[in-house]
Tab-separated table of C-alpha atoms and ligand atoms in Angstrom:
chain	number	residue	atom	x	y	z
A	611	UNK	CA	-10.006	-13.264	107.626
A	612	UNK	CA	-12.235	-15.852	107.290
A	613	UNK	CA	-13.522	-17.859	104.116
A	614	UNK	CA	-16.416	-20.543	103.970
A	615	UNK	CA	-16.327	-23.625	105.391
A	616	UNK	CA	-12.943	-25.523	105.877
A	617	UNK	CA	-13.346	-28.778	107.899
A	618	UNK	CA	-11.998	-31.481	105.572
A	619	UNK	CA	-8.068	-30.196	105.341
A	620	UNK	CA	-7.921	-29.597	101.668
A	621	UNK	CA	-4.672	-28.572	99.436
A	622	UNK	CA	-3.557	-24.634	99.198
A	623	UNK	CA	-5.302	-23.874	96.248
A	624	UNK	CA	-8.299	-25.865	96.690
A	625	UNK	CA	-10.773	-25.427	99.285
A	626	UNK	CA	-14.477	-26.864	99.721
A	627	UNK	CA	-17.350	-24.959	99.891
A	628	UNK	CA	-20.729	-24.777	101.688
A	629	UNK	CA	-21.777	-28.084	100.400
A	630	UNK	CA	-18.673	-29.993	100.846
A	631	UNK	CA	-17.916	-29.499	97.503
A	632	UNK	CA	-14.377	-28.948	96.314
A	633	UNK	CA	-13.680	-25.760	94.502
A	634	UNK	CA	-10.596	-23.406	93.567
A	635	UNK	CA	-9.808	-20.228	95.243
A	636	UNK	CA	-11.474	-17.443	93.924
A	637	UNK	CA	-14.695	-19.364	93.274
A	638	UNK	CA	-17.774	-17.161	94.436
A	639	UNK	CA	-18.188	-19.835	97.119
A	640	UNK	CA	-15.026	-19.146	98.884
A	641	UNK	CA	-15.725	-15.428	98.801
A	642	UNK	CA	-13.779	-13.872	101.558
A	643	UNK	CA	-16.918	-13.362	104.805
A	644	UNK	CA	-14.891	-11.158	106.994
A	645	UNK	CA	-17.687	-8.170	106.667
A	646	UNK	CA	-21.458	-8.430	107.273
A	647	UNK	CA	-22.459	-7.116	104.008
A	648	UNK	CA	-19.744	-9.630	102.263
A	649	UNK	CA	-21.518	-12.925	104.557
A	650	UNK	CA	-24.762	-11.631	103.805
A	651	UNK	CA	-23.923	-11.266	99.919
A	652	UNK	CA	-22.895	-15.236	100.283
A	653	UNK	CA	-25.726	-16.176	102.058
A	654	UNK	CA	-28.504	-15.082	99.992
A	655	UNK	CA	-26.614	-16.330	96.554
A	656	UNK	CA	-26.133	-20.005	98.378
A	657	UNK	CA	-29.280	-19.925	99.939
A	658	UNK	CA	-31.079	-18.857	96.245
A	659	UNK	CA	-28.983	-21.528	94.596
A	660	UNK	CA	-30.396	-23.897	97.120
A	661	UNK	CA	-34.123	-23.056	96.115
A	662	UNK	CA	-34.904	-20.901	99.541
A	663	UNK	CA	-37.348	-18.723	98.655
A	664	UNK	CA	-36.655	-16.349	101.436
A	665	UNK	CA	-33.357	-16.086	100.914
A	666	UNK	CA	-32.669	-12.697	101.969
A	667	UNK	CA	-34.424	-12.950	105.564
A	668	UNK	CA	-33.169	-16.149	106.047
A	669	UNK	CA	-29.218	-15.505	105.651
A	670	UNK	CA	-30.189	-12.494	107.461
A	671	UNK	CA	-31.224	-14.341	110.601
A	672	UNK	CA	-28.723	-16.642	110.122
A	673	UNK	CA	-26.322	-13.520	110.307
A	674	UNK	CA	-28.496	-11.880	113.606
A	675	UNK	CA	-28.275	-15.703	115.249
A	676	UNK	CA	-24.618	-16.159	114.715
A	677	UNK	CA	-23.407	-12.049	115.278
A	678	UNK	CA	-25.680	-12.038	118.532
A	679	UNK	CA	-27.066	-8.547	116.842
A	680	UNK	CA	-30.499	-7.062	115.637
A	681	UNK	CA	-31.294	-6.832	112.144
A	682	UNK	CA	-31.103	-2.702	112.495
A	683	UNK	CA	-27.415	-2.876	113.177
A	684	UNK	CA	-26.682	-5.547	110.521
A	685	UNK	CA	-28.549	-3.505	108.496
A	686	UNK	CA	-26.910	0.299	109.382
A	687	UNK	CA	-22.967	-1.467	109.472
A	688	UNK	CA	-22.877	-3.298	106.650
A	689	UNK	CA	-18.829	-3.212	106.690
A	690	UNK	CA	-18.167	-4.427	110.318
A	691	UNK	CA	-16.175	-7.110	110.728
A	692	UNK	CA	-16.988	-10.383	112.162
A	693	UNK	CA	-15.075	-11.749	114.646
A	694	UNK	CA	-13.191	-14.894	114.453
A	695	UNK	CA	-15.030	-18.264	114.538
A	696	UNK	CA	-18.559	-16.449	113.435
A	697	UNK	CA	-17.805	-16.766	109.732
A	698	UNK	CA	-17.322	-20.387	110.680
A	699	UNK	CA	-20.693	-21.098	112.618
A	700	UNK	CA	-22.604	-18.936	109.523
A	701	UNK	CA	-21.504	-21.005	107.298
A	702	UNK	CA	-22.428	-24.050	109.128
A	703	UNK	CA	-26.038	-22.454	109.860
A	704	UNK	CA	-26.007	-22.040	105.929
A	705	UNK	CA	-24.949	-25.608	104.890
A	706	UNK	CA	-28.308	-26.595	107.004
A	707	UNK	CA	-30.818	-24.006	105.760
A	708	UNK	CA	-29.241	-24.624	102.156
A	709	UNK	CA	-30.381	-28.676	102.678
A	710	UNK	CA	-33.895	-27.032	103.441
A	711	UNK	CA	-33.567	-27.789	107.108
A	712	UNK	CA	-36.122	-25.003	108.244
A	713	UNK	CA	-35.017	-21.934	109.777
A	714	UNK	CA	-37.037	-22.411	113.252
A	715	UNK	CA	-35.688	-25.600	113.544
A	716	UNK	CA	-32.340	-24.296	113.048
A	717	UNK	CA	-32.439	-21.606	115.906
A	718	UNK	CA	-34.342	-23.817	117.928
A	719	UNK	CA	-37.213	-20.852	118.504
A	720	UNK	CA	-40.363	-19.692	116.328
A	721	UNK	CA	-42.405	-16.798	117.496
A	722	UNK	CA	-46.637	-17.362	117.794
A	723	UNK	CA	-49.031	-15.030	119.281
A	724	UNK	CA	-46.365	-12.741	120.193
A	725	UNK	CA	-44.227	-15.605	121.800
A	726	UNK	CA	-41.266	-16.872	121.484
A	727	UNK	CA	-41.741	-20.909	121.345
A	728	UNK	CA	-39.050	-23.870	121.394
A	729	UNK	CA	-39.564	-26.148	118.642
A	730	UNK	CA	-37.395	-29.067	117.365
A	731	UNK	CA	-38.086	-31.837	115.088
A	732	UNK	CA	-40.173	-33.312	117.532
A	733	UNK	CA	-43.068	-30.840	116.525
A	734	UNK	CA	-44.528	-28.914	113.923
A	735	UNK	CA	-43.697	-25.199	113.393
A	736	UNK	CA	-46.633	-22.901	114.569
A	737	UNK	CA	-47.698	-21.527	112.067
A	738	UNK	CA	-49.419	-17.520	111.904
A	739	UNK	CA	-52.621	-18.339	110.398
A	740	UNK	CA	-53.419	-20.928	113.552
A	741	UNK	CA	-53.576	-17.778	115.674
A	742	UNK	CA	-56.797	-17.695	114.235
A	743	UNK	CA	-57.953	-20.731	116.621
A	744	UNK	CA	-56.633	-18.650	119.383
A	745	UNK	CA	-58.405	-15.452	118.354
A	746	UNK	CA	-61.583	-17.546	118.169
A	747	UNK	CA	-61.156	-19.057	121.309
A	748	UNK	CA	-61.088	-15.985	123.128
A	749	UNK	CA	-63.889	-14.585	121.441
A	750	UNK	CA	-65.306	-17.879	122.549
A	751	UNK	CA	-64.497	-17.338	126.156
A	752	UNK	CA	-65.463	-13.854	126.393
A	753	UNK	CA	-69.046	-14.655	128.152
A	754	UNK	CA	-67.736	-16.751	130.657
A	755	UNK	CA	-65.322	-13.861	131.563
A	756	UNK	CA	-66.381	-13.906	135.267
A	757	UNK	CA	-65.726	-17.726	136.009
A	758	UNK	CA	-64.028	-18.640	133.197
A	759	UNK	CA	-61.223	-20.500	135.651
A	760	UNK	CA	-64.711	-22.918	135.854
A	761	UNK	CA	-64.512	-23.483	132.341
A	762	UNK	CA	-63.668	-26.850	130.870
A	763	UNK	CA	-61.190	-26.191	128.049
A	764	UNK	CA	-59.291	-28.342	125.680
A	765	UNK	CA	-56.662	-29.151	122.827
A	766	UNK	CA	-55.897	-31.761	120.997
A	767	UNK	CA	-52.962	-32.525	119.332
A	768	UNK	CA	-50.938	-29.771	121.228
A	769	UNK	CA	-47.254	-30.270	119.377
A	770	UNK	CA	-45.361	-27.272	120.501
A	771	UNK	CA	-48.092	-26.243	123.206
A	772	UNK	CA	-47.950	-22.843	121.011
A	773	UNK	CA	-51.851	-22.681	120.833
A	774	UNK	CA	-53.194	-23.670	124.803
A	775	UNK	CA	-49.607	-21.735	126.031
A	776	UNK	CA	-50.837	-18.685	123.956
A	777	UNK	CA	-54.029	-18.976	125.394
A	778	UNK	CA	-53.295	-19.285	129.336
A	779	UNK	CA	-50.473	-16.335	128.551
A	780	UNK	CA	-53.688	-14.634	127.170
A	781	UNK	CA	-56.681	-15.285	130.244
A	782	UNK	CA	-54.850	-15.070	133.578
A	783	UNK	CA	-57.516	-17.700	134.906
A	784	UNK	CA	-58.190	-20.503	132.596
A	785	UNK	CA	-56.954	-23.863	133.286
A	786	UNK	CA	-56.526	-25.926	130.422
A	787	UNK	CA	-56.301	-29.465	129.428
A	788	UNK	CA	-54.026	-30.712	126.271
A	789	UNK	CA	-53.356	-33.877	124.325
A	790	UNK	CA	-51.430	-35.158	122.015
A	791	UNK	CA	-50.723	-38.816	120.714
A	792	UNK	CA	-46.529	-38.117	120.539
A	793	UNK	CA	-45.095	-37.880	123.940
A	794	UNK	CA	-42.216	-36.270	122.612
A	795	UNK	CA	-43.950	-33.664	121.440
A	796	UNK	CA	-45.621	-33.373	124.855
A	797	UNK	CA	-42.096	-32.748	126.557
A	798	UNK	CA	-41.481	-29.809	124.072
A	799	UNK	CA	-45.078	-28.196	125.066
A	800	UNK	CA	-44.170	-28.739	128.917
A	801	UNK	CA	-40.766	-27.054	128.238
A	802	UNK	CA	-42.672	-23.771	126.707
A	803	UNK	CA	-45.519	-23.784	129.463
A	804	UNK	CA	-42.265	-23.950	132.656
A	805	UNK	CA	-40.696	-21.534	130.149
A	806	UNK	CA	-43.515	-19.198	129.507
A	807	UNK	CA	-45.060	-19.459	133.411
A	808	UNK	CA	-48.083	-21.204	132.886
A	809	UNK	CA	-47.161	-24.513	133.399
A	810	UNK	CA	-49.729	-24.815	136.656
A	811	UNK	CA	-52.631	-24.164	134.685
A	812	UNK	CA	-51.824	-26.128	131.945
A	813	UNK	CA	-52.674	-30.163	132.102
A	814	UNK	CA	-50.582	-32.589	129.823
A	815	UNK	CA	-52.100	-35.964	128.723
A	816	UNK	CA	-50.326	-38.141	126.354
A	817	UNK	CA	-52.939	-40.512	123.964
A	818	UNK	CA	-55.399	-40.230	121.014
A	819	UNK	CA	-57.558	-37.397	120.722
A	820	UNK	CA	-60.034	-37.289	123.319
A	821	UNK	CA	-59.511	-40.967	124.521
A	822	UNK	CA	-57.187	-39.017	127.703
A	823	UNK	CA	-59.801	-36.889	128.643
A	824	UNK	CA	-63.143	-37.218	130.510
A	825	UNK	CA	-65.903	-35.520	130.670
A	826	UNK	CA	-67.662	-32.804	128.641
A	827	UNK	CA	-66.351	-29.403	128.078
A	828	UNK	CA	-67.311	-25.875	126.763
A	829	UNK	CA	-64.412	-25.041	124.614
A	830	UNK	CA	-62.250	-27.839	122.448
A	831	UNK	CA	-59.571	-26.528	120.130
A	832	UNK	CA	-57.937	-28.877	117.369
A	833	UNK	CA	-55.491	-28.407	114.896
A	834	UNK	CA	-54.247	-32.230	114.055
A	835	UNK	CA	-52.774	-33.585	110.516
A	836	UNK	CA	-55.018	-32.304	107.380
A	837	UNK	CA	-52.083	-32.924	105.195
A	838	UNK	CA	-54.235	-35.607	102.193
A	839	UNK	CA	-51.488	-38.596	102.210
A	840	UNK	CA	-51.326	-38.740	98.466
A	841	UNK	CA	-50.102	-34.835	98.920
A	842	UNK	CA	-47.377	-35.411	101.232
A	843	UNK	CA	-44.470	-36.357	98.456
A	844	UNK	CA	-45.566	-32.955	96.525
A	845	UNK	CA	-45.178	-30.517	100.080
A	846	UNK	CA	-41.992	-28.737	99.844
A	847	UNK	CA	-38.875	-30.109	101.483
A	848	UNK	CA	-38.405	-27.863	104.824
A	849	UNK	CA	-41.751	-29.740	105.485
A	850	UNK	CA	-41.421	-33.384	103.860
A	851	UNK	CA	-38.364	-34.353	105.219
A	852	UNK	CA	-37.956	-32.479	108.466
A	853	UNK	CA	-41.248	-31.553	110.336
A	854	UNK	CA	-42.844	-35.087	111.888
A	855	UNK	CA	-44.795	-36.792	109.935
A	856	UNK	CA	-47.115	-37.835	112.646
A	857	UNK	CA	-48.039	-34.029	112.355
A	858	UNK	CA	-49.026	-33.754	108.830
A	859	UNK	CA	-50.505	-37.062	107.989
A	860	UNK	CA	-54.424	-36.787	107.765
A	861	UNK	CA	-55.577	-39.828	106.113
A	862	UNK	CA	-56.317	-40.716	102.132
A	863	UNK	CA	-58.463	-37.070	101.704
A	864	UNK	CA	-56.517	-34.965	105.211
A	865	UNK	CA	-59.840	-35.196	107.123
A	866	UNK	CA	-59.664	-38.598	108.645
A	867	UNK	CA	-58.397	-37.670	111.856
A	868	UNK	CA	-60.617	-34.764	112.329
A	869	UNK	CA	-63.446	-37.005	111.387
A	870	UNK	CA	-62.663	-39.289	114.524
A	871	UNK	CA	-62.510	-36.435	116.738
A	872	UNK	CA	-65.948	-34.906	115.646
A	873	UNK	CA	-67.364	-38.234	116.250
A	874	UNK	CA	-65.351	-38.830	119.773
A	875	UNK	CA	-66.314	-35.139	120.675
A	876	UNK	CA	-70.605	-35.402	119.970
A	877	UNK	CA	-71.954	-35.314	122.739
A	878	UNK	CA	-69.456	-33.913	125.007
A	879	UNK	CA	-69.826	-30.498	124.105
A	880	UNK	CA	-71.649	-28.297	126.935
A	881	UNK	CA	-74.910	-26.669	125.428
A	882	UNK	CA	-73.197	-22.935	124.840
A	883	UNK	CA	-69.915	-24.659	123.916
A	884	UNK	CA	-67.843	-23.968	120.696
A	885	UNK	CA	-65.328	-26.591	118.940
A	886	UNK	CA	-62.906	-24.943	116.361
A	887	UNK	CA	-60.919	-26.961	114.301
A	888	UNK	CA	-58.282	-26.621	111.722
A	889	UNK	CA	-58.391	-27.854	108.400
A	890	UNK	CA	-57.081	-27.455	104.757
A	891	UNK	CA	-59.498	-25.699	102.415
A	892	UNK	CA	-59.981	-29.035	100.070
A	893	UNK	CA	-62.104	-30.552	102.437
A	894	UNK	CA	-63.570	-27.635	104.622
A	895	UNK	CA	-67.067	-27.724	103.198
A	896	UNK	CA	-66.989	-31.979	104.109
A	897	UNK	CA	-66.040	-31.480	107.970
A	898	UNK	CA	-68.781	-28.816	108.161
A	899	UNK	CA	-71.070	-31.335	106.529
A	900	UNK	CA	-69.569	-34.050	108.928
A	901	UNK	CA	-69.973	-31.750	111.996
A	902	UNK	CA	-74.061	-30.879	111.326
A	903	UNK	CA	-74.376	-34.442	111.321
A	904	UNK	CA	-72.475	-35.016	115.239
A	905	UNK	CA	-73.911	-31.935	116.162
A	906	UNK	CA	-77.486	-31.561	114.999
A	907	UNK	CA	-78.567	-28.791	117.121
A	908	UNK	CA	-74.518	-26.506	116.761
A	909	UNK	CA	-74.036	-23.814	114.405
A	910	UNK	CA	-71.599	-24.758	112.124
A	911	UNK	CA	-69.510	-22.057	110.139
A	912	UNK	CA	-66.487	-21.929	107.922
A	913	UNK	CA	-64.220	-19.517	108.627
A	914	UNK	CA	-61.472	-17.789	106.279
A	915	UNK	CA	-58.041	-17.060	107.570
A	916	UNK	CA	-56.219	-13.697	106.716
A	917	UNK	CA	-54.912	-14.634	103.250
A	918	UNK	CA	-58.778	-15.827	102.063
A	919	UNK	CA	-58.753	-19.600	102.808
A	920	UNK	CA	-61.203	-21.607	104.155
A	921	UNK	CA	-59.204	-22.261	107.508
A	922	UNK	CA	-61.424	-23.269	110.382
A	923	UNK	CA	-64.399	-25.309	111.049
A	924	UNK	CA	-66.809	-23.271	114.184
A	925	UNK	CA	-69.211	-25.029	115.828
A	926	UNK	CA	-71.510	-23.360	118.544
A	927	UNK	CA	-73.829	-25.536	120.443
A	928	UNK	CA	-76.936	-23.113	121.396
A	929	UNK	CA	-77.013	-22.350	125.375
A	930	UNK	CA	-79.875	-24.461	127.156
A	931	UNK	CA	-82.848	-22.552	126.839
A	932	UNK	CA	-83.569	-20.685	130.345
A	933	UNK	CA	-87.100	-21.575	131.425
A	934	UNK	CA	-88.955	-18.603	133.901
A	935	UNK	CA	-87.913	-18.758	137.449
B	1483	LIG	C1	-50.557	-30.187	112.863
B	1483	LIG	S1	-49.734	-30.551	114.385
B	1483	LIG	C2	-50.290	-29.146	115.347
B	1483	LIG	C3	-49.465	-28.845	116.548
B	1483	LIG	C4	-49.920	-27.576	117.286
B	1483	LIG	N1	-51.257	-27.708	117.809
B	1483	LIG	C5	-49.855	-26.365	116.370
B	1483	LIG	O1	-50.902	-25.858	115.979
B	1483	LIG	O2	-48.751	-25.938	116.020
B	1483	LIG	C6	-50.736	-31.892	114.914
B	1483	LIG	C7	-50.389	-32.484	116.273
B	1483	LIG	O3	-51.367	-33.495	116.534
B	1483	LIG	C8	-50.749	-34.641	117.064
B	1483	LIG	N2	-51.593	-35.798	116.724
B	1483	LIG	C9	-51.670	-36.474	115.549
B	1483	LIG	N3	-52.572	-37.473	115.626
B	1483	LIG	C10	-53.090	-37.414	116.883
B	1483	LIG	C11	-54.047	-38.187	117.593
B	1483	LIG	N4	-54.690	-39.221	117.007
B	1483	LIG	N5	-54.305	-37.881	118.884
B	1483	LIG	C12	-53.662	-36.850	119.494
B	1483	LIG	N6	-52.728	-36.079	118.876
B	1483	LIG	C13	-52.460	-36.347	117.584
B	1483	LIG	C14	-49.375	-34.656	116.439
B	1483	LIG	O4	-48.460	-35.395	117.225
B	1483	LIG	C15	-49.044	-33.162	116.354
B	1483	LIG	O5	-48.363	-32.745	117.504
């Protein structure tokens, strides 16, 4: 039978618990974890203590991730047993999520667009609502159908690779160009494009914003810090202290790195092209603002993600007019 966590040797009726603590036998935190329903129970009390506020799901994956089983079985046979050395490794998985070390990080996977992405602390999780850009971009792409492999398309500030990898997944023809200015984070996006089998189409280049790229292009996708510095102390602690900072940062109001790529990007845009970038609703009405300015003659639109906030900044240069033949 197993019982949580029992590195440090520790008298007989003593024994430490999840967070090193030392506590006596028959404390709730050396409840016995030789069931699934029993290591489950555990999880979601230590987890809650710790101030996760998914604390069901997340002992639960912790549970699938150690077990090697779905969430149906866990779920339909809540008294098997776990077998020896799993109580151990859940318990370990626990102590981490319980220090608000994130879950993704913690399995070393997050799923986007229907993929499953590595991700470390080298990048930023993916998060769902930046399928948006992704959904955009195709909708963006959808004219150039026929030749879209002719199609200059770009990302900056790739992290994970989870939105241009989504996107060549997506259109079996596009070629794609991505930057980002942390070539650590540029190893993890090669990883998932070898991994996901579009690493021929996909172009790495490690520097700031556009400064790696040359050239003008029809499509440029961006989702870079937006994070307002002053706002970084306040963002809760699976993000503060464990996803990089280079990847959250944006500057005294969040926008000053998407202000330097608007004004990098004017004039590279191909008349017909689109440039969708992410940003936090505080200052989405001041990059649209920003944006008419760089691009006089572009369509500029907020758009709203799923949950109602102002998510994306859209801009659509007009096609060149086409004289008669
Ligand atoms: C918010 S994360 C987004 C990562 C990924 N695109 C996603 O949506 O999950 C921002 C990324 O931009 C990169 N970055 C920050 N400043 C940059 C700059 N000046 N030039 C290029 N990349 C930058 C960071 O290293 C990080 O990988």
């Amino acid at each position: 039978m197993s019982t949580v966590a029992f590195s440090t040797p520790t008298p007989r009726s003593r024994a430490t618990d999840i967070d090193g603590r030392t506590v006596a036998e028959g404390d709730p935190a050396t409840a016995s974890l030789d069931t699934v329903e029993a290591a489950h129970r555990h999880g979601v009390r230590v987890l809650r203590a710790a101030g996760v506020e998914e604390a069901w799901l997340d002992a639960l994956l912790l549970l699938m991730e150690v077990t090697r089983l779905d969430k149906a079985t866990l779920l339909a046979y809540p008294q098997r047993r776990l077998a020896a050395g799993v109580a151990d490794r859940y318990v370990d998985l626990l102590g981490r999520r319980a220090r608000r070390e994130p879950t993704a990080y913690i399995l070393g996977r997050c799923e986007f667009y229907g993929l499953e992405f590595a991700v470390d602390r080298r990048v930023l999780i993916p998060r769902p609502e930046t399928e948006m850009l992704v959904d955009l971009a195709l909708e963006a792409l959808r004219p150039y159908r026929p030749d879209v492999a002719r199609r200059r398309v770009v990302e900056v500030g790739t992290g994970s690779g989870a939105i241009a990898v989504s996107l060549l997944r997506t259109v079996p023809d596009l070629r794609l160009t991505a930057t980002d200015c942390a070539a650590e984070a540029l190893a993890v996006a090669r990883a998932n494009a070898a991994r996901l089998g579009v690493a021929d189409r996909l172009e790495l280049r490690h520097g700031d914003l556009l400064e790696p790229v040359e050239g003008s292009f029809d499509l440029l996708l961006a989702n870079l810090p937006y994070v307002p510095r002053g706002r970084l102390p306040t963002l809760q602690p699976e993000v503060r202290d464990y996803e990089p900072r280079v990847a959250l940062d944006g500057g005294p109001d969040g926008a000053e790195i998407i202000r330097r790529l608007l004004a990098q990007a004017a004039r590279r845009l191909n008349p017909g092209g689109h440039l969708a970038v992410e940003v936090d609703s505080s200052h989405a009405r001041a990059v649209a603002d920003e944006a008419r300015r760089h691009f006089p003659d572009a369509d500029v639109v907020v758009r709203r993600d799923p949950s109602g906030w102002e998510r994306v900044v859209h801009i659509h240069r007009p096609p060149r007019p086409t004289g008669p033949s």
